[in-house]
mmCIF file of C-alpha atoms in Angstrom:
data_model
loop_
_atom_site.group_PDB
_atom_site.id
_atom_site.type_symbol
_atom_site.label_atom_id
_atom_site.label_comp_id
_atom_site.label_asym_id
_atom_site.label_seq_id
_atom_site.Cartn_x
_atom_site.Cartn_y
_atom_site.Cartn_z
ATOM 1 C CA MET A 1244 -0.149 -0.027 -0.126
ATOM 2 C CA ARG A 1245 2.715 2.413 0.576
ATOM 3 C CA PHE A 1246 4.214 1.690 -2.788
ATOM 4 C CA ILE A 1247 0.889 1.954 -4.572
ATOM 5 C CA LYS A 1248 0.913 5.673 -1.992
ATOM 6 C CA ILE A 1249 4.680 6.621 -3.456
ATOM 7 C CA ILE A 1250 3.946 6.589 -6.893
ATOM 8 C CA PHE A 1251 0.569 8.462 -6.758
ATOM 9 C CA TRP A 1252 2.103 11.483 -4.909
ATOM 10 C CA THR A 1253 4.909 11.554 -7.565
ATOM 11 C CA LEU A 1254 2.566 11.320 -10.343
ATOM 12 C CA TRP A 1255 0.643 13.874 -8.140
ATOM 13 C CA ARG A 1256 3.417 16.302 -8.529
ATOM 14 C CA ILE A 1257 4.876 15.872 -11.654
ATOM 15 C CA TRP A 1258 1.415 16.745 -12.674
ATOM 16 C CA PHE A 1259 1.427 19.797 -10.163
ATOM 17 C CA TYR A 1260 4.121 21.677 -12.476
ATOM 18 C CA ILE A 1261 2.637 20.362 -15.992
ATOM 19 C CA VAL A 1262 -0.721 22.238 -15.401
ATOM 20 C CA ILE A 1263 1.572 24.963 -14.351
ATOM 21 C CA ALA A 1264 3.236 25.299 -16.712
ATOM 22 C CA PHE A 1265 0.528 24.478 -19.629
ATOM 23 C CA PHE A 1266 -1.964 27.531 -18.008
ATOM 24 C CA ILE A 1267 1.265 29.408 -18.516
ATOM 25 C CA VAL A 1268 2.544 28.362 -21.863
ATOM 26 C CA LEU A 1269 -1.555 28.700 -23.096
ATOM 27 C CA MET A 1270 -2.317 31.944 -21.903
ATOM 28 C CA PHE A 1271 1.148 32.993 -22.745
ATOM 29 C CA PRO A 1272 0.209 36.252 -24.903
ATOM 30 C CA PHE A 1273 -2.500 37.075 -23.088
ATOM 31 C CA LEU A 1274 0.078 37.238 -20.039
ATOM 32 C CA LEU A 1275 3.145 38.928 -21.984
ATOM 33 C CA VAL A 1276 0.360 41.681 -23.717
ATOM 34 C CA SER A 1277 -0.602 42.571 -20.259
ATOM 35 C CA ILE A 1278 2.598 43.424 -18.143
ATOM 36 C CA LEU A 1279 4.384 46.034 -21.454
ATOM 37 C CA ARG A 1280 2.884 48.529 -19.165
ATOM 38 C CA GLU A 1281 2.327 49.167 -15.358
ATOM 39 C CA GLN A 1282 -1.002 50.630 -15.416
ATOM 40 C CA TRP A 1283 -2.068 47.196 -16.935
ATOM 41 C CA TYR A 1284 -1.724 45.225 -13.679
ATOM 42 C CA PRO A 1285 -5.782 44.942 -13.558
ATOM 43 C CA TYR A 1286 -5.791 43.000 -16.940
ATOM 44 C CA PHE A 1287 -3.036 40.683 -15.608
ATOM 45 C CA PHE A 1288 -4.709 40.207 -12.239
ATOM 46 C CA VAL A 1289 -8.007 39.206 -14.209
ATOM 47 C CA MET A 1290 -5.620 36.525 -16.289
ATOM 48 C CA ALA A 1291 -3.858 35.613 -13.249
ATOM 49 C CA ARG A 1292 -6.779 34.329 -11.474
ATOM 50 C CA ILE A 1293 -8.071 32.373 -14.463
ATOM 51 C CA TRP A 1294 -4.726 30.627 -14.114
ATOM 52 C CA ALA A 1295 -5.359 30.017 -10.759
ATOM 53 C CA LYS A 1296 -8.688 28.748 -10.967
ATOM 54 C CA GLY A 1297 -7.444 26.695 -13.625
ATOM 55 C CA ILE A 1298 -4.273 25.016 -11.731
ATOM 56 C CA LEU A 1299 -6.994 24.615 -8.802
ATOM 57 C CA LEU A 1300 -9.442 22.774 -10.488
ATOM 58 C CA ALA A 1301 -6.937 20.703 -12.864
ATOM 59 C CA MET A 1302 -5.885 19.103 -9.461
ATOM 60 C CA GLY A 1303 -9.199 17.923 -8.110
ATOM 61 C CA PHE A 1304 -9.727 20.694 -5.484
ATOM 62 C CA HIS A 1305 -12.390 22.542 -4.965
ATOM 63 C CA TYR A 1306 -12.797 25.335 -2.311
ATOM 64 C CA LYS A 1307 -15.426 26.576 0.109
ATOM 65 C CA ILE A 1308 -14.890 30.140 1.453
ATOM 66 C CA GLU A 1309 -16.447 32.016 4.478
ATOM 67 C CA ARG A 1310 -16.678 35.939 4.874
ATOM 68 C CA GLU A 1311 -17.374 37.828 7.509
ATOM 69 C CA GLN A 1312 -17.009 40.932 5.845
ATOM 70 C CA GLU A 1313 -17.220 42.069 2.226
ATOM 71 C CA ILE A 1314 -14.040 43.023 0.896
ATOM 72 C CA GLU A 1315 -14.625 47.030 -0.729
ATOM 73 C CA HIS A 1316 -14.237 47.555 -3.934
ATOM 74 C CA ARG A 1317 -11.782 50.032 -4.990
ATOM 75 C CA LYS A 1318 -9.587 50.343 -1.898
ATOM 76 C CA SER A 1319 -6.524 49.356 -0.935
ATOM 77 C CA TYR A 1320 -5.776 46.636 1.760
ATOM 78 C CA MET A 1321 -3.203 44.473 3.213
ATOM 79 C CA ILE A 1322 -3.935 41.028 3.425
ATOM 80 C CA ILE A 1323 -2.149 38.606 5.288
ATOM 81 C CA ALA A 1324 -2.671 34.254 5.810
ATOM 82 C CA ASN A 1325 -1.274 31.721 6.936
ATOM 83 C CA HIS A 1326 1.417 30.164 4.439
ATOM 84 C CA THR A 1327 1.900 26.387 4.510
ATOM 85 C CA SER A 1328 1.484 24.979 0.267
ATOM 86 C CA MET A 1329 2.434 25.767 -2.893
ATOM 87 C CA ILE A 1330 -1.064 26.689 -3.944
ATOM 88 C CA ASP A 1331 -1.930 29.514 -1.349
ATOM 89 C CA ILE A 1332 -0.799 32.039 -3.973
ATOM 90 C CA MET A 1333 -3.292 30.026 -6.699
ATOM 91 C CA LEU A 1334 -5.956 29.770 -3.798
ATOM 92 C CA MET A 1335 -5.567 33.535 -2.772
ATOM 93 C CA LEU A 1336 -5.702 35.048 -6.577
ATOM 94 C CA ALA A 1337 -9.257 32.376 -6.610
ATOM 95 C CA ILE A 1338 -10.983 34.219 -3.129
ATOM 96 C CA GLU A 1339 -10.500 38.121 -4.232
ATOM 97 C CA GLN A 1340 -11.494 39.585 -7.442
ATOM 98 C CA ASN A 1341 -10.020 43.233 -6.457
ATOM 99 C CA PRO A 1342 -6.162 43.467 -7.828
ATOM 100 C CA PHE A 1343 -3.457 43.020 -5.555
ATOM 101 C CA VAL A 1344 0.079 42.334 -5.560
ATOM 102 C CA PHE A 1345 2.385 39.948 -3.786
ATOM 103 C CA VAL A 1346 5.561 40.797 -1.694
ATOM 104 C CA GLY A 1347 7.591 37.670 -1.751
ATOM 105 C CA LYS A 1348 10.941 35.904 -1.778
ATOM 106 C CA LYS A 1349 13.206 36.877 -4.714
ATOM 107 C CA GLU A 1350 13.906 33.259 -5.072
ATOM 108 C CA LEU A 1351 10.635 32.136 -6.813
ATOM 109 C CA ALA A 1352 11.717 34.588 -9.416
ATOM 110 C CA ASN A 1353 14.458 31.442 -10.281
ATOM 111 C CA ILE A 1354 11.395 29.253 -11.152
ATOM 112 C CA PRO A 1355 11.095 28.934 -14.980
ATOM 113 C CA LEU A 1356 8.506 29.842 -16.419
ATOM 114 C CA PHE A 1357 6.323 31.224 -13.890
ATOM 115 C CA GLY A 1358 9.573 33.226 -12.431
ATOM 116 C CA PHE A 1359 9.238 34.855 -15.620
ATOM 117 C CA PHE A 1360 5.758 36.977 -14.761
ATOM 118 C CA TYR A 1361 6.546 36.764 -10.993
ATOM 119 C CA LYS A 1362 9.474 38.957 -11.361
ATOM 120 C CA ARG A 1363 7.734 41.924 -13.061
ATOM 121 C CA THR A 1364 3.905 41.640 -11.361
ATOM 122 C CA CYS A 1365 5.593 41.371 -7.331
ATOM 123 C CA ILE A 1366 7.017 43.074 -5.155
ATOM 124 C CA LEU A 1367 10.181 40.908 -5.061
ATOM 125 C CA VAL A 1368 12.475 40.761 -1.338
ATOM 126 C CA ASP A 1369 15.551 39.206 -0.514
ATOM 127 C CA ARG A 1370 15.404 38.752 3.656
ATOM 128 C CA ASN A 1371 19.062 39.232 4.170
ATOM 129 C CA SER A 1372 19.494 42.713 2.597
ATOM 130 C CA SER A 1373 17.812 45.201 4.967
ATOM 131 C CA LYS A 1374 18.359 47.080 1.681
ATOM 132 C CA SER A 1375 15.989 44.966 -0.053
ATOM 133 C CA ARG A 1376 13.462 45.397 2.614
ATOM 134 C CA MET A 1377 13.755 48.830 2.482
ATOM 135 C CA ALA A 1378 12.873 49.172 -1.386
ATOM 136 C CA VAL A 1379 9.518 47.240 -0.640
ATOM 137 C CA TYR A 1380 8.160 49.819 1.044
ATOM 138 C CA ASN A 1381 8.494 51.868 -1.746
ATOM 139 C CA ARG A 1382 7.185 49.695 -4.334
ATOM 140 C CA ALA A 1383 4.623 49.065 -1.883
ATOM 141 C CA GLN A 1384 3.720 52.655 -1.765
ATOM 142 C CA LYS A 1385 4.018 53.345 -5.521
ATOM 143 C CA ARG A 1386 1.244 50.050 -5.776
ATOM 144 C CA LEU A 1387 -0.757 51.755 -2.855
ATOM 145 C CA SER A 1388 -0.817 54.677 -4.728
ATOM 146 C CA GLN A 1389 -2.197 52.905 -8.143
ATOM 147 C CA GLY A 1390 -5.305 51.643 -6.292
ATOM 148 C CA LEU A 1391 -3.854 48.333 -5.830
ATOM 149 C CA SER A 1392 -3.829 46.113 -2.539
ATOM 150 C CA ILE A 1393 -0.838 44.450 -1.085
ATOM 151 C CA CYS A 1394 -0.668 40.545 -0.003
ATOM 152 C CA ILE A 1395 2.138 39.376 2.674
ATOM 153 C CA PHE A 1396 2.268 35.911 4.048
ATOM 154 C CA PRO A 1397 3.697 37.200 7.544
ATOM 155 C CA GLU A 1398 5.353 34.318 8.667
ATOM 156 C CA GLY A 1399 7.885 35.158 6.184
ATOM 157 C CA GLY A 1400 8.188 31.964 4.174
ATOM 158 C CA VAL A 1401 7.051 28.219 5.097
ATOM 159 C CA PRO A 1402 7.412 26.652 8.488
ATOM 160 C CA GLU A 1403 7.952 23.177 8.883
ATOM 161 C CA GLU A 1404 5.847 20.688 8.877
ATOM 162 C CA SER A 1405 5.381 20.519 12.787
ATOM 163 C CA VAL A 1406 4.541 24.070 12.801
ATOM 164 C CA PHE A 1407 1.258 25.126 13.142
ATOM 165 C CA LEU A 1408 1.486 29.088 12.966
ATOM 166 C CA ASP A 1409 4.571 30.680 12.629
ATOM 167 C CA GLU A 1410 5.140 33.800 14.436
ATOM 168 C CA PHE A 1411 4.325 36.771 12.599
ATOM 169 C CA LYS A 1412 7.387 39.263 10.668
ATOM 170 C CA ASP A 1413 6.500 42.534 11.283
ATOM 171 C CA GLY A 1414 6.734 43.691 7.314
ATOM 172 C CA ALA A 1415 2.706 43.500 6.774
ATOM 173 C CA PHE A 1416 2.551 45.368 10.245
ATOM 174 C CA ARG A 1417 4.647 47.967 9.357
ATOM 175 C CA LEU A 1418 3.395 49.234 5.782
ATOM 176 C CA ALA A 1419 -0.814 49.154 6.685
ATOM 177 C CA ILE A 1420 0.312 51.230 9.756
ATOM 178 C CA GLU A 1421 2.588 53.676 7.454
ATOM 179 C CA HIS A 1422 -0.064 53.757 4.695
ATOM 180 C CA GLN A 1423 -3.305 53.540 7.109
ATOM 181 C CA ILE A 1424 -4.175 50.695 5.299
ATOM 182 C CA PRO A 1425 -6.723 47.867 6.878
ATOM 183 C CA ILE A 1426 -5.619 44.460 7.550
ATOM 184 C CA VAL A 1427 -7.978 41.606 6.223
ATOM 185 C CA PRO A 1428 -6.724 38.003 7.541
ATOM 186 C CA MET A 1429 -7.611 35.070 5.799
ATOM 187 C CA THR A 1430 -7.327 31.664 6.978
ATOM 188 C CA PHE A 1431 -6.088 28.895 4.919
ATOM 189 C CA GLY A 1432 -7.317 25.615 6.824
ATOM 190 C CA ASP A 1433 -6.679 22.398 4.741
ATOM 191 C CA ASN A 1434 -3.624 23.630 2.101
ATOM 192 C CA LYS A 1435 -0.350 21.908 3.967
ATOM 193 C CA LYS A 1436 -2.986 18.853 3.871
ATOM 194 C CA ARG A 1437 -3.705 18.972 0.410
ATOM 195 C CA LEU A 1438 -0.025 20.715 -1.506
ATOM 196 C CA SER A 1439 2.149 20.517 1.530
ATOM 197 C CA TYR A 1440 6.151 21.038 1.150
ATOM 198 C CA THR A 1441 6.415 17.876 1.535
ATOM 199 C CA PHE A 1442 6.831 15.503 -1.621
ATOM 200 C CA PHE A 1443 5.034 12.392 -0.541
ATOM 201 C CA SER A 1444 1.689 14.054 0.589
ATOM 202 C CA GLY A 1445 -1.344 15.273 -0.751
ATOM 203 C CA SER A 1446 -4.513 14.464 -2.319
ATOM 204 C CA PRO A 1447 -7.628 16.321 -3.968
ATOM 205 C CA GLY A 1448 -10.232 17.442 -1.822
ATOM 206 C CA LEU A 1449 -11.834 21.082 -0.497
ATOM 207 C CA LEU A 1450 -10.125 24.029 0.577
ATOM 208 C CA ARG A 1451 -11.820 26.011 3.118
ATOM 209 C CA ALA A 1452 -11.041 29.606 4.117
ATOM 210 C CA MET A 1453 -11.957 32.487 5.798
ATOM 211 C CA VAL A 1454 -11.480 35.963 4.938
ATOM 212 C CA HIS A 1455 -12.320 37.542 8.240
ATOM 213 C CA LYS A 1456 -13.438 41.202 9.521
ATOM 214 C CA SER A 1457 -10.821 43.560 8.287
ATOM 215 C CA ILE A 1458 -8.816 45.752 11.064
ATOM 216 C CA GLU A 1459 -8.533 49.098 10.841
ATOM 217 C CA THR A 1460 -5.278 51.240 11.152
ATOM 218 C CA ASN A 1461 -6.589 54.621 11.374
ATOM 219 C CA GLY A 1462 -5.032 56.466 13.801
ATOM 220 C CA LEU A 1463 -2.451 53.956 14.849
ATOM 221 C CA THR A 1464 1.458 54.464 14.794
ATOM 222 C CA LEU A 1465 4.295 52.247 14.638
ATOM 223 C CA GLU A 1466 4.278 52.295 18.463
ATOM 224 C CA ASN A 1467 0.801 50.105 17.862
ATOM 225 C CA LYS A 1468 2.445 47.320 15.737
ATOM 226 C CA LYS A 1469 2.917 44.792 18.225
ATOM 227 C CA GLU A 1470 -0.284 44.921 19.419
ATOM 228 C CA LEU A 1471 -1.747 44.991 15.397
ATOM 229 C CA LYS A 1472 0.837 41.879 14.815
ATOM 230 C CA ASP A 1473 -0.318 39.909 18.187
ATOM 231 C CA LYS A 1474 -4.229 41.073 17.063
ATOM 232 C CA SER A 1475 -3.977 39.366 12.979
ATOM 233 C CA ARG A 1476 -2.002 35.837 14.550
ATOM 234 C CA ALA A 1477 -4.555 35.654 17.173
ATOM 235 C CA ILE A 1478 -7.434 35.683 14.613
ATOM 236 C CA ILE A 1479 -5.526 33.230 12.314
ATOM 237 C CA LEU A 1480 -4.845 31.200 14.989
ATOM 238 C CA ASN A 1481 -8.203 30.887 16.042
ATOM 239 C CA GLN A 1482 -9.751 29.598 12.840
ATOM 240 C CA LEU A 1483 -6.947 26.724 12.424
ATOM 241 C CA HIS A 1484 -7.773 25.295 15.784
ATOM 242 C CA LYS A 1485 -11.471 25.107 14.958
ATOM 243 C CA TYR A 1486 -10.489 24.048 10.943
ATOM 244 C CA ASN A 1487 -8.639 21.192 12.692
ATOM 245 C CA PRO A 1488 -9.926 20.581 16.418
#
């Protein structure tokens, strides 16, 4: 039985990368045109959502989204979520209709095909470089001024499999306070189980997600950063316990 599972998991992972590449190649002309000008990013975002939904469907995933509050159209937010899986990006794109820009690690730009668009549309950060981290604030300011939202996974990377929810880094909360934009916490309940970074694991099935009520930052200062960070983490952690009692 273990041998059969290993064969399934191996084919499952290969299929995942084939599907990613297939949809990028299929949509390449449209994706390419949409990144020629920065102001055309909303069109790229539409293409990215189609790409993400196509991958989730091809992998046999279906998702159930609960919302405590609807996100207002044409309003900028700081969107955060727990990070456990390679499909976190796809599910985030499938959930949110209003255009947002990911802040992510620069290493992903090395992935063939995916990396070509990733480095041209996302805000890349080298977490080992203080200069790079500072540049994020400037690029985020520019994107926010264009009416876009920002999305950050505040754990700063994917934690070890044994970690239920890692401690949050300061970046997302500092940005939210400095730009006085609301924070929207989201909880992904099943992504680790469905497709974690452990190679021999995963299966088709349900992906549950909760879009929590936004947390206002109006009037807050950087002195409130830890309080804001702890509050956001507690919301996601509480929901994770509900999903996985």
